[in-house]
mmCIF file of C-alpha atoms in Angstrom:
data_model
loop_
_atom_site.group_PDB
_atom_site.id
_atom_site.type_symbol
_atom_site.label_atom_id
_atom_site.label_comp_id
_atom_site.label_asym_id
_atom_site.label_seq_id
_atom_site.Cartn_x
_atom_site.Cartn_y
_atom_site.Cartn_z
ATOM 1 C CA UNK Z 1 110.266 10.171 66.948
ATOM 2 C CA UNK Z 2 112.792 8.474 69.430
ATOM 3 C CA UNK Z 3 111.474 7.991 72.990
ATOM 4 C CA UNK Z 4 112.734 10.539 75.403
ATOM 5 C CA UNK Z 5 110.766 11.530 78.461
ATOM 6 C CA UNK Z 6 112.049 11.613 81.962
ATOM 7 C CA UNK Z 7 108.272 10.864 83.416
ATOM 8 C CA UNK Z 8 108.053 7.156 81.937
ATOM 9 C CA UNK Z 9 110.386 4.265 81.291
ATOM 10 C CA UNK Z 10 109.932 1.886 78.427
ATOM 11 C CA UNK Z 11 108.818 -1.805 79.423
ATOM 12 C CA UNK Z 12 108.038 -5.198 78.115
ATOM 13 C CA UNK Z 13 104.578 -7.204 77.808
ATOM 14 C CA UNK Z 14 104.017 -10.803 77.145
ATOM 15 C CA UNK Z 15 102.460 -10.694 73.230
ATOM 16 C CA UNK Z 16 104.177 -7.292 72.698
ATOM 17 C CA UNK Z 17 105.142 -7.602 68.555
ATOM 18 C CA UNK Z 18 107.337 -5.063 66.452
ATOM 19 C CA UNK Z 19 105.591 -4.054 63.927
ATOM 20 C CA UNK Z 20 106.992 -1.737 60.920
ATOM 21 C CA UNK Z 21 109.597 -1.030 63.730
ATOM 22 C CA UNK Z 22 107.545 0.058 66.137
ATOM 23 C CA UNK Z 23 106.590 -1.769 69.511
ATOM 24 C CA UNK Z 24 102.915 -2.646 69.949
ATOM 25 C CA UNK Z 25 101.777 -2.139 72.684
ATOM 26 C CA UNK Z 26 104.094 0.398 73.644
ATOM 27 C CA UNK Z 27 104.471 -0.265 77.534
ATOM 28 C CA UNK Z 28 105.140 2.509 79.697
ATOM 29 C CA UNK Z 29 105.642 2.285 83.705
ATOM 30 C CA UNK Z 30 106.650 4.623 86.595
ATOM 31 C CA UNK Z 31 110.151 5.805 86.154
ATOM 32 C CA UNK Z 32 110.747 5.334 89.957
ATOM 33 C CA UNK Z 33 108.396 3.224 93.109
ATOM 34 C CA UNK Z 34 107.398 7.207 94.377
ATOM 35 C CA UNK Z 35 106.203 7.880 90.664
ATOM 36 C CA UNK Z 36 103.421 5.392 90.918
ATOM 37 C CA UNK Z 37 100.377 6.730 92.247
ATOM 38 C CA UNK Z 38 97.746 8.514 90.065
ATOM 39 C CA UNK Z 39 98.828 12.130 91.061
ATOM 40 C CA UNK Z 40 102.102 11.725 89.586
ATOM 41 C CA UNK Z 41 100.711 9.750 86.524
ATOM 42 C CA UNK Z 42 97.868 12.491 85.556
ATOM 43 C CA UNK Z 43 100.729 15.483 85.924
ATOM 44 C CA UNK Z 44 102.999 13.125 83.630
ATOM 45 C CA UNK Z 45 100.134 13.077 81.195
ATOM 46 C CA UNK Z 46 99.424 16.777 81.366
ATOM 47 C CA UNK Z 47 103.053 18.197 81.255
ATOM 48 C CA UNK Z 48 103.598 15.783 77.938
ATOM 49 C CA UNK Z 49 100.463 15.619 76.456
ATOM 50 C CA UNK Z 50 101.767 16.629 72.971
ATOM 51 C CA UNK Z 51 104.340 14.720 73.201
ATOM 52 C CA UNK Z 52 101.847 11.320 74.085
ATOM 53 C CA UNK Z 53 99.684 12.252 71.230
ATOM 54 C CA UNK Z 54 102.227 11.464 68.890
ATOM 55 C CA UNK Z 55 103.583 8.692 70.183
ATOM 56 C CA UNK Z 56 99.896 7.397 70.474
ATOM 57 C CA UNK Z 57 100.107 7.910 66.574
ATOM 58 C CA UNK Z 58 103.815 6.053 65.739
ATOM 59 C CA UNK Z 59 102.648 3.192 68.269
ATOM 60 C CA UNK Z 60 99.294 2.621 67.608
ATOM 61 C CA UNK Z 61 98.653 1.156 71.351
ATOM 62 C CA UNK Z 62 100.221 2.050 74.137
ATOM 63 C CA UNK Z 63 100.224 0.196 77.466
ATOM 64 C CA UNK Z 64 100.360 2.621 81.124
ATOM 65 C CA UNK Z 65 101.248 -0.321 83.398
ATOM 66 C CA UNK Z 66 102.149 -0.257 86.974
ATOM 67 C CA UNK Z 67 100.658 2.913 88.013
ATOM 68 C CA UNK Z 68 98.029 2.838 91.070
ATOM 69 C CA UNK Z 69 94.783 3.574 89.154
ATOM 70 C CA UNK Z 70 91.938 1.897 91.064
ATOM 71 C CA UNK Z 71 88.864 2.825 89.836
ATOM 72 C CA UNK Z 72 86.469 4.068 87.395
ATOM 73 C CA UNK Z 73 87.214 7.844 88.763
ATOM 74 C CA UNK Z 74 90.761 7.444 88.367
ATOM 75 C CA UNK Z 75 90.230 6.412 84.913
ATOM 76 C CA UNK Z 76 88.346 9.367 83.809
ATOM 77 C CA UNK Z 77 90.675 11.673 85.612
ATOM 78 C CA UNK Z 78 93.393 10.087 82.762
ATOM 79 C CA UNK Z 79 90.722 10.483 79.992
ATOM 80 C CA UNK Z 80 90.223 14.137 80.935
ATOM 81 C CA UNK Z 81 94.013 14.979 81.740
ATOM 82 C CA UNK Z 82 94.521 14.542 77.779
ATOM 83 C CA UNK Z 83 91.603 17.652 76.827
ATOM 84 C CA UNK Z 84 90.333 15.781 74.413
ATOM 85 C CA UNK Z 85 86.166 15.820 73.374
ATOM 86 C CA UNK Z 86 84.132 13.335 75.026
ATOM 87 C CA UNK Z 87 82.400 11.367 71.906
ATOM 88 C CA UNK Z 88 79.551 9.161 72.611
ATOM 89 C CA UNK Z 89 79.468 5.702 71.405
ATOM 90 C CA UNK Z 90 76.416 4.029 69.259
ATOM 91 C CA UNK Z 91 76.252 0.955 68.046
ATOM 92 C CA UNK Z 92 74.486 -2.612 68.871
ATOM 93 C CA UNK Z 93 76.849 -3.273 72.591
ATOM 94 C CA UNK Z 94 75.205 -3.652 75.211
ATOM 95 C CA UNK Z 95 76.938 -1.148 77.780
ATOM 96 C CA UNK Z 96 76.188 0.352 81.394
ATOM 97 C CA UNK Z 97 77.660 4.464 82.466
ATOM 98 C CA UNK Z 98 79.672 4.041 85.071
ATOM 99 C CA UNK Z 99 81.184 7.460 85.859
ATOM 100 C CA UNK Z 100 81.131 10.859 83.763
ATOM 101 C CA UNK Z 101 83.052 10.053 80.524
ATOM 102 C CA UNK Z 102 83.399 5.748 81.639
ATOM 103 C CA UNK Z 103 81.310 3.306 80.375
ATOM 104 C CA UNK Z 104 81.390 -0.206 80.429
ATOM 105 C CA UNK Z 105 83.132 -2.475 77.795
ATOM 106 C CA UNK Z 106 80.276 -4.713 76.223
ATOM 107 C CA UNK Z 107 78.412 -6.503 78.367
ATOM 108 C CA UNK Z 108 77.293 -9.030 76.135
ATOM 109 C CA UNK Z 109 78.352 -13.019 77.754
ATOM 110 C CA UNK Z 110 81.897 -13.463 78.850
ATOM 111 C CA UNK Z 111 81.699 -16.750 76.777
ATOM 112 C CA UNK Z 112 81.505 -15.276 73.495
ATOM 113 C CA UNK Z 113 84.287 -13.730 71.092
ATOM 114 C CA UNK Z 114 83.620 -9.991 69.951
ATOM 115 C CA UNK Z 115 85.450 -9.754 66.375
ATOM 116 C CA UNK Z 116 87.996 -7.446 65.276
ATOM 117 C CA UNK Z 117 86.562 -3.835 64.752
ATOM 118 C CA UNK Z 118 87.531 -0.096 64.760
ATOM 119 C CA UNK Z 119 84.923 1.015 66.999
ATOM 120 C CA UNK Z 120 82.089 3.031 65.312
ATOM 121 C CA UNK Z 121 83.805 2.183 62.018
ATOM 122 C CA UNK Z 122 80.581 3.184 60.030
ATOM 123 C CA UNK Z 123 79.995 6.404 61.811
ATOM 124 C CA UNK Z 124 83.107 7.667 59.996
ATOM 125 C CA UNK Z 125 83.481 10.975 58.250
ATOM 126 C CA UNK Z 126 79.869 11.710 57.386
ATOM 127 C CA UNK Z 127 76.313 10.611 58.981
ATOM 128 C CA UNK Z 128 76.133 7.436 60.568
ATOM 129 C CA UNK Z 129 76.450 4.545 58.971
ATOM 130 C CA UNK Z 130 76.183 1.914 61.637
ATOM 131 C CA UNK Z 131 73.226 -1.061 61.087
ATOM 132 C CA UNK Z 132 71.622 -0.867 64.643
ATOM 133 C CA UNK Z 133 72.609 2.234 66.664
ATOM 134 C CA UNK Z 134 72.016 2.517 70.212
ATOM 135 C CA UNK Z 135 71.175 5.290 71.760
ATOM 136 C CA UNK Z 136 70.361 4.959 75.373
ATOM 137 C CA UNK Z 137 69.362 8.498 75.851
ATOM 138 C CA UNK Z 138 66.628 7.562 78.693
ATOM 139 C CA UNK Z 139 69.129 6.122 80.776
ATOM 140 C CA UNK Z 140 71.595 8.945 80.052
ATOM 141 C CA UNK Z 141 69.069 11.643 80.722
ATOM 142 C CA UNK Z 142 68.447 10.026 84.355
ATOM 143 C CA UNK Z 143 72.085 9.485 84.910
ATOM 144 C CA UNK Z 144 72.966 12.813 83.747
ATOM 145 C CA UNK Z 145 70.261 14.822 84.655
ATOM 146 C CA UNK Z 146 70.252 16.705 81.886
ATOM 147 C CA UNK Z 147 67.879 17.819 79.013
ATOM 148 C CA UNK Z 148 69.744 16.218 76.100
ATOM 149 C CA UNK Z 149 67.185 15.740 73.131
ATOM 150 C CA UNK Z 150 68.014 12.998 70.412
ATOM 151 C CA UNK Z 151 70.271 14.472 67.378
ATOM 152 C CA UNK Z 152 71.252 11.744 65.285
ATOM 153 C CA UNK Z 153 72.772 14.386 62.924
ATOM 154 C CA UNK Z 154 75.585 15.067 66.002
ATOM 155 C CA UNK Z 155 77.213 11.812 65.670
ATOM 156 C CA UNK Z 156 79.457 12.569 62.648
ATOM 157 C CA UNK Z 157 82.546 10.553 62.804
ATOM 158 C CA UNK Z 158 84.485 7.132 64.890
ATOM 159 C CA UNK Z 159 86.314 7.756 67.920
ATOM 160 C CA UNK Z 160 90.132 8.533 67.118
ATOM 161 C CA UNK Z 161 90.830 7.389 70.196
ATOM 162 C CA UNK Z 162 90.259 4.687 72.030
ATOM 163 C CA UNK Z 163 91.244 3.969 76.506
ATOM 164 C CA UNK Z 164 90.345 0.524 78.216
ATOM 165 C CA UNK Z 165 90.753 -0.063 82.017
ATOM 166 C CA UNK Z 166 91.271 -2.815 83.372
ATOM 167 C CA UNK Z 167 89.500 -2.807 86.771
ATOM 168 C CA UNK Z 168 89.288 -6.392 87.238
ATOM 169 C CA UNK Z 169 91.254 -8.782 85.437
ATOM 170 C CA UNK Z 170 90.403 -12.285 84.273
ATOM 171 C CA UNK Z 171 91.149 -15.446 86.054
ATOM 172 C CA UNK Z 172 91.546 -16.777 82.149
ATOM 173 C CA UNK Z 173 91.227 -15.769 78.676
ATOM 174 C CA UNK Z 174 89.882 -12.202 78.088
ATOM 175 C CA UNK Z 175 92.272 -10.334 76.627
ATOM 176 C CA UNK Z 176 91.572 -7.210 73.866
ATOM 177 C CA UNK Z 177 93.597 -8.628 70.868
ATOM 178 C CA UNK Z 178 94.409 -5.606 68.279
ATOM 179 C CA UNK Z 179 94.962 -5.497 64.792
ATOM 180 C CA UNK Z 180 97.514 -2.997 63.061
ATOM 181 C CA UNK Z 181 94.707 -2.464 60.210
ATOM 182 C CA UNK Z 182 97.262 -1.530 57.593
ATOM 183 C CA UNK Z 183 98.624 -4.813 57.514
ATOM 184 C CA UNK Z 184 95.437 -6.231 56.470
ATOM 185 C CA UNK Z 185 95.160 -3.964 53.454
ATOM 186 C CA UNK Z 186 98.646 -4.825 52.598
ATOM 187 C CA UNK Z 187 98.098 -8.522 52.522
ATOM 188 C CA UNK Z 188 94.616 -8.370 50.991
ATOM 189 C CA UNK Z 189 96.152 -6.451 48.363
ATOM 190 C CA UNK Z 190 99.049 -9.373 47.801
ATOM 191 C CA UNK Z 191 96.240 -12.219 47.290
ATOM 192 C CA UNK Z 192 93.418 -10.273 46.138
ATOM 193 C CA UNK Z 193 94.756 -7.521 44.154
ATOM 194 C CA UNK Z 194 91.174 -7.617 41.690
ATOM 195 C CA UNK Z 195 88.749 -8.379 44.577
ATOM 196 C CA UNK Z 196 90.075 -5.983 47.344
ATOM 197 C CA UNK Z 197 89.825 -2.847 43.871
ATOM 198 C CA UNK Z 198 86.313 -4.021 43.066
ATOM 199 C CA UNK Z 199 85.242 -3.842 46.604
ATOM 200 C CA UNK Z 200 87.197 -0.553 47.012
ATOM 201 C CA UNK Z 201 85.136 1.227 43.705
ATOM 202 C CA UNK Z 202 81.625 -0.410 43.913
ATOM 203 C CA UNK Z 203 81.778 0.014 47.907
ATOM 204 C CA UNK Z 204 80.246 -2.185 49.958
ATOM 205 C CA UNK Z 205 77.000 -2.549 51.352
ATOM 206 C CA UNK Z 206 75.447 -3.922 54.854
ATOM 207 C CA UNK Z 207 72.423 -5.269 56.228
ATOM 208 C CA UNK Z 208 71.026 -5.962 59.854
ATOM 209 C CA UNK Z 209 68.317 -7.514 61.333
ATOM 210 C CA UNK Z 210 66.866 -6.999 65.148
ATOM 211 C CA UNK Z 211 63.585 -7.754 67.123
ATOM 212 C CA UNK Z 212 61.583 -5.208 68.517
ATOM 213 C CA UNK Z 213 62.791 -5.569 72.093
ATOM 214 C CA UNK Z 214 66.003 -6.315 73.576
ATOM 215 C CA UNK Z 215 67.853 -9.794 73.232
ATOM 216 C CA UNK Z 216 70.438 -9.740 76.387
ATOM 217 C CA UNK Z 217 71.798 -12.831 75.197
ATOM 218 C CA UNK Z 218 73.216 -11.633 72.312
ATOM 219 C CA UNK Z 219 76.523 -9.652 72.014
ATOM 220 C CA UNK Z 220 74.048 -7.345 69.312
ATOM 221 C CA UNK Z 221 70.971 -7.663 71.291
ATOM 222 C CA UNK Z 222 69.659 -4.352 71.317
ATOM 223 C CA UNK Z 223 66.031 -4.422 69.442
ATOM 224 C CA UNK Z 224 65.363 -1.429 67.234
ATOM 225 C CA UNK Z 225 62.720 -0.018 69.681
ATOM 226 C CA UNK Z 226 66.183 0.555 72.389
ATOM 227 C CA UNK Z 227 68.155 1.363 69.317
ATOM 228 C CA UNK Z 228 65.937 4.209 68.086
ATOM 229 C CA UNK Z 229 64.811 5.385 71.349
ATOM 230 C CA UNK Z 230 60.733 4.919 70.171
ATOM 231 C CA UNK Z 231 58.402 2.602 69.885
ATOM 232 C CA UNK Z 232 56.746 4.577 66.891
ATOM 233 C CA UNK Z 233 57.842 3.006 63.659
ATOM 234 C CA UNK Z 234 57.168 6.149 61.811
ATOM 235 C CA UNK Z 235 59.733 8.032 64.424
ATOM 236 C CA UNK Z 236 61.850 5.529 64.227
ATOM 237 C CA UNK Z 237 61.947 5.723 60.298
ATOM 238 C CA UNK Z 238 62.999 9.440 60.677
ATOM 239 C CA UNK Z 239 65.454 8.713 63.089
ATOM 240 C CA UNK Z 240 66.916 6.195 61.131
ATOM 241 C CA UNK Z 241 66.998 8.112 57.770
ATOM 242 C CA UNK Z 242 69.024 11.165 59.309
ATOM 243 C CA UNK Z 243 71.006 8.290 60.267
ATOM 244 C CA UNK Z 244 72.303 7.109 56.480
ATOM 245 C CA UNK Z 245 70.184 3.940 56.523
ATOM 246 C CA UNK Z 246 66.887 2.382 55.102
ATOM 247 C CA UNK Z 247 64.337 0.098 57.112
ATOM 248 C CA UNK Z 248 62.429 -2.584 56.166
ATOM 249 C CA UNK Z 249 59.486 -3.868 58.750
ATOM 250 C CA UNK Z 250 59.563 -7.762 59.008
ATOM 251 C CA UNK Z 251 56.320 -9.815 60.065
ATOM 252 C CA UNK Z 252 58.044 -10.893 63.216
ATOM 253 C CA UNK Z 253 57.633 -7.213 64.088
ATOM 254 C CA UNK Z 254 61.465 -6.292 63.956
ATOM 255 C CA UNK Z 255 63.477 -4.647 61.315
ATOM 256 C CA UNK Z 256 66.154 -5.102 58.686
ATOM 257 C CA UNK Z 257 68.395 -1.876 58.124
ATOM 258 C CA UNK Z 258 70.481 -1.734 55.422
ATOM 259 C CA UNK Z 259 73.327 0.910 54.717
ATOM 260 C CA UNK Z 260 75.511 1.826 51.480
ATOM 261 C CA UNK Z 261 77.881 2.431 50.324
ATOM 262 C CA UNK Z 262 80.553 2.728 52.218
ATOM 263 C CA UNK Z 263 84.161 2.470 51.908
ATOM 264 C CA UNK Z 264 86.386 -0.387 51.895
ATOM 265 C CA UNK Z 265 89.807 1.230 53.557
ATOM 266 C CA UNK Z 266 90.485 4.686 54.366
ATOM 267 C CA UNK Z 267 93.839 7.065 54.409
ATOM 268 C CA UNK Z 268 93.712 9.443 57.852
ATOM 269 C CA UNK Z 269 96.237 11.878 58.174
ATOM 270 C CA UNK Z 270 99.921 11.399 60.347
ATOM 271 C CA UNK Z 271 99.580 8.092 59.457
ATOM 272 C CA UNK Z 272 102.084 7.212 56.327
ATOM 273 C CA UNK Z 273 99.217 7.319 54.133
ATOM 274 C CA UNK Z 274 98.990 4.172 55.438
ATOM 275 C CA UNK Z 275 95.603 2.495 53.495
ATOM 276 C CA UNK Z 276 93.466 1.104 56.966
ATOM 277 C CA UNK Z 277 91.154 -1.714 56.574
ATOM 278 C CA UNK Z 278 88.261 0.078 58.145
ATOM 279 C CA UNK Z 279 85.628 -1.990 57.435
ATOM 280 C CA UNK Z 280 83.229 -4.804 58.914
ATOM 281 C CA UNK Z 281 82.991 -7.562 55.731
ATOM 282 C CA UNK Z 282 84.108 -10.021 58.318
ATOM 283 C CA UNK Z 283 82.476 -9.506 61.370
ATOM 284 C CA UNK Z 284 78.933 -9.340 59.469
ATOM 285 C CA UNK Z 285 79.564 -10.923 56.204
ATOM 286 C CA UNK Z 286 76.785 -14.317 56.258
ATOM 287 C CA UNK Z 287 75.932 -13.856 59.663
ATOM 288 C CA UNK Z 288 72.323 -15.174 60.957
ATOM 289 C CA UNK Z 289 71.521 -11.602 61.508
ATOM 290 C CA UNK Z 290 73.674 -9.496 59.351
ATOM 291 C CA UNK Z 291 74.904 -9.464 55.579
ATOM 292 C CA UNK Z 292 77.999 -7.791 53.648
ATOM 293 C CA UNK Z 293 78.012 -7.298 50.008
ATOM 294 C CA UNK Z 294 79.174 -4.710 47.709
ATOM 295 C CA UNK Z 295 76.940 -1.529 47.086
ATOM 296 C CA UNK Z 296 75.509 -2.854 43.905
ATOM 297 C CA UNK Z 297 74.751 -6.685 45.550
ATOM 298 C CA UNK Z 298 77.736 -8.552 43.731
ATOM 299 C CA UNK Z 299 78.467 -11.089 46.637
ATOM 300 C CA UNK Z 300 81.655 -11.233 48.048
ATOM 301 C CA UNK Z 301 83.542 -14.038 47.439
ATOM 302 C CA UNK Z 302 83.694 -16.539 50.568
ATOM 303 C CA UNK Z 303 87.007 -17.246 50.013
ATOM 304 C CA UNK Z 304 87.710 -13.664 50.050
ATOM 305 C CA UNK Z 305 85.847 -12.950 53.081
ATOM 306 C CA UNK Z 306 87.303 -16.134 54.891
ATOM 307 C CA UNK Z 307 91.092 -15.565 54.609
ATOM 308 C CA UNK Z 308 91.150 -12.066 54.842
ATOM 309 C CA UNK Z 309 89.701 -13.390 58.520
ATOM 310 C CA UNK Z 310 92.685 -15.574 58.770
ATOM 311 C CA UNK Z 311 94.905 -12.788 57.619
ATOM 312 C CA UNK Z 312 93.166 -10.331 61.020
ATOM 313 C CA UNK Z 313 93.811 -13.368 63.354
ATOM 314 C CA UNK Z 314 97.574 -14.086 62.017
ATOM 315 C CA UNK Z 315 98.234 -10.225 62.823
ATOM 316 C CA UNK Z 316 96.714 -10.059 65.737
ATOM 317 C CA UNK Z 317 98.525 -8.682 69.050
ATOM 318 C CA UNK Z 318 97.430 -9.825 72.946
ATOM 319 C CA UNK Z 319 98.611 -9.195 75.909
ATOM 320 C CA UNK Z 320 96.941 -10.161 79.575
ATOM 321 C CA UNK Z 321 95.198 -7.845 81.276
ATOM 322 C CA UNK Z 322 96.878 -6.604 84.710
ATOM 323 C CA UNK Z 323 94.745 -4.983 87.724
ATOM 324 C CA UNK Z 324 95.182 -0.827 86.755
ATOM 325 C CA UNK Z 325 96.338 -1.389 83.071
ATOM 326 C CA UNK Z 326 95.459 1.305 80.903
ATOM 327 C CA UNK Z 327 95.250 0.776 77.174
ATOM 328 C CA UNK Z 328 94.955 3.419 74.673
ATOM 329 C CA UNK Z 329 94.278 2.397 70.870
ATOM 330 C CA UNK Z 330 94.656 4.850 67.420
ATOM 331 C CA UNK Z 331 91.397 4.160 66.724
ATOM 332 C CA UNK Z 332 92.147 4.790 63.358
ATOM 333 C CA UNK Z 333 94.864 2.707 62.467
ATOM 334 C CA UNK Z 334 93.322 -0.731 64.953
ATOM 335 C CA UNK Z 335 90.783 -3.377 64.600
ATOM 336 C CA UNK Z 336 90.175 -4.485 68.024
ATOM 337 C CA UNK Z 337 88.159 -7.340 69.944
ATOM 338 C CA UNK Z 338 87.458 -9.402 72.617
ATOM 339 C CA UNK Z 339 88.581 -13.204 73.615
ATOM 340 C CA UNK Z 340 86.288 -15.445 75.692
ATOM 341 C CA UNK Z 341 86.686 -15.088 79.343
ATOM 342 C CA UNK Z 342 86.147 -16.953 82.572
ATOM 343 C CA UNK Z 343 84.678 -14.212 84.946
ATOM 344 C CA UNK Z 344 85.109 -12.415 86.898
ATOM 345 C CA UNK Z 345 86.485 -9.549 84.354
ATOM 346 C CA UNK Z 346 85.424 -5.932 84.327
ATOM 347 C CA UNK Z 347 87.466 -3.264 81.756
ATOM 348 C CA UNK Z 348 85.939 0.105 81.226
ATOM 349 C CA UNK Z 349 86.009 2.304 78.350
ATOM 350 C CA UNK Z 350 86.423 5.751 77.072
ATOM 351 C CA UNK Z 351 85.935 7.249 73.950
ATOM 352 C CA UNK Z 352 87.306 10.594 72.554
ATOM 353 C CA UNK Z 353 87.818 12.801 69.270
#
């Protein structure tokens, strides 16, 4: 699809890569001064919206720079110009409602790297799969007002897509480094034809561990009592059973969940049939509190595990964050993260089917 609309120009980004011949991010900016205030932006959006959707597809990221979005109810205004279903995130972040559809990015210390991830990349295509799911629903009942009753069976499937704002930027460090996932598969595949097949048919399988109340230092702080929404172990076995996973009650008085199988890489539709590395071996593979093995407990080889972590970092993608960026990521096809910051930095977050 060549690039042809008359309500954005095409720009450049420090860290912008080419990629299969595509440009990631894709940057797009007013076409003209008068075109840069959010009015003009959200009818943009709404007259093309087809048209965005698939270049959010051949791009993978794409960059809205230099339009006047201020705030956190500008930013939904852009997530609700595009239609698409609000879907609500789980998983171990710690993370604050802001507005509507806008929630914080996780909250967890400035100072720490997040690693490479689709988001909700267990909850794919089925029940949840994801170790320690939080769901916040007390604090989303009071902010909403409403009478929303916990259904883990709702949460079916990963956000396709994925919008960041950046509200404040940081004074260093902090940028959202993506991964096109494909790549990863593709080079796995060159070094470790045998091991990336045997993980792909025995499947893999995860573990995680939490206290029973919150740890705020920790980037997966969230103790099973928050995750669950109970204090009742018994509830919270139910909960967690509609949720694909099994518990096991330590002596400390938290929990170890484990979850399996599940898939190594994945094909989604539009996409080339493009195989997507959509899985977490890295991020929880020996971890203090988390484990990766395959679904039948054959380890994973830690040479395995530890350049296919070098191989995510070598194709990684940055670029700094500007006051009123908006990012959108294919969920599907990009492992994201998070680099340490200095503060102050506040991005937001959306997530939609």
């Amino acid at each position: 699809m060549e690039f042809s609309c008359k309500d954005f120009k095409v720009g450049k980004c420090q860290g912008q890569k080419l990629v299969d011949g595509e440009s990631m991010p894709l940057v797009l900016q007013p076409p003209k001064a008068d075109k840069a205030d959010i009015e003009s932006l959200l009818l943009a959006l709404k007259t093309n919206k087809d048209w965005f959707e698939q270049l959010i597809i051949k791009n993978s990221a794409v960059l809205l720079r230099g339009f006047d979005v201020k705030n956190a109810q500008d930013f939904n205004d852009i997530v609700e110009a595009f239609g698409w279903d609000d879907i609500r995130y789980v998983g171990p972040a710690p993370r604050t409602h802001v507005h509507k559809r806008v929630w914080t990015a996780n909250e967890g210390p400035l100072s720490e790297f997040i690693y490479y991830h689709h988001e909700m990349v267990l909850a794919a295509y089925g029940a949840v799969k994801l170790a320690m799911i939080m769901i916040d629903l007390h604090k989303t009942e009071r902010q909403n007002k409403s009478n929303m009753k916990f259904d883990p069976t709702a949460i079916k499937e990963s956000p396709k897509t994925l919008l960041l704002f950046c509200e404040v930027p940081p004074p260093e460090g902090g940028e959202t480094p993506f991964v096109p996932s494909f790549r990863v598969t593709e080079r796995m595949l060159e070094e470790f034809p045998e091991a990336v097949e045997e993980m792909e048919a025995k499947g893999l399988q995860y573990s995680f561990t939490a206290l029973s109340k919150n740890d705020t230092s920790s980037m997966r702080g969230r103790g099973w009592e928050d995750t669950f929404g109970t204090s009742d172990r018994e509830e919270a076995e139910r909960r967690a059973e509609a949720l694909g996973m099994d518990l096991e009650w330590l002596a400390n008085g938290g929990v170890k969940a484990v979850l399996g199988p599940r898939s190594l890489t994945r094909v989604f539709d539009g996409r080339k049939g493009r195989r997507m590395w959509f899985n977490t071996v890295v991020g929880m593979h020996g971890k203090e509190i988390s484990s990766a093995s395959m679904a039948d407990g054959t380890e994973i080889p830690e040479n395995v595990v530890k350049r296919c972590g070098e191989i995510i970092e070598e194709e990684s993608i940055q670029f700094k964050w500007e006051k009123g960026d908006v990012a959108i990521f294919d969920n599907m096809a990009l492992l994201h993260g998070r680099r340490p910051s200095k503060p102050p930095r506040r991005v937001l977050v959306a997530t939609c089917k």
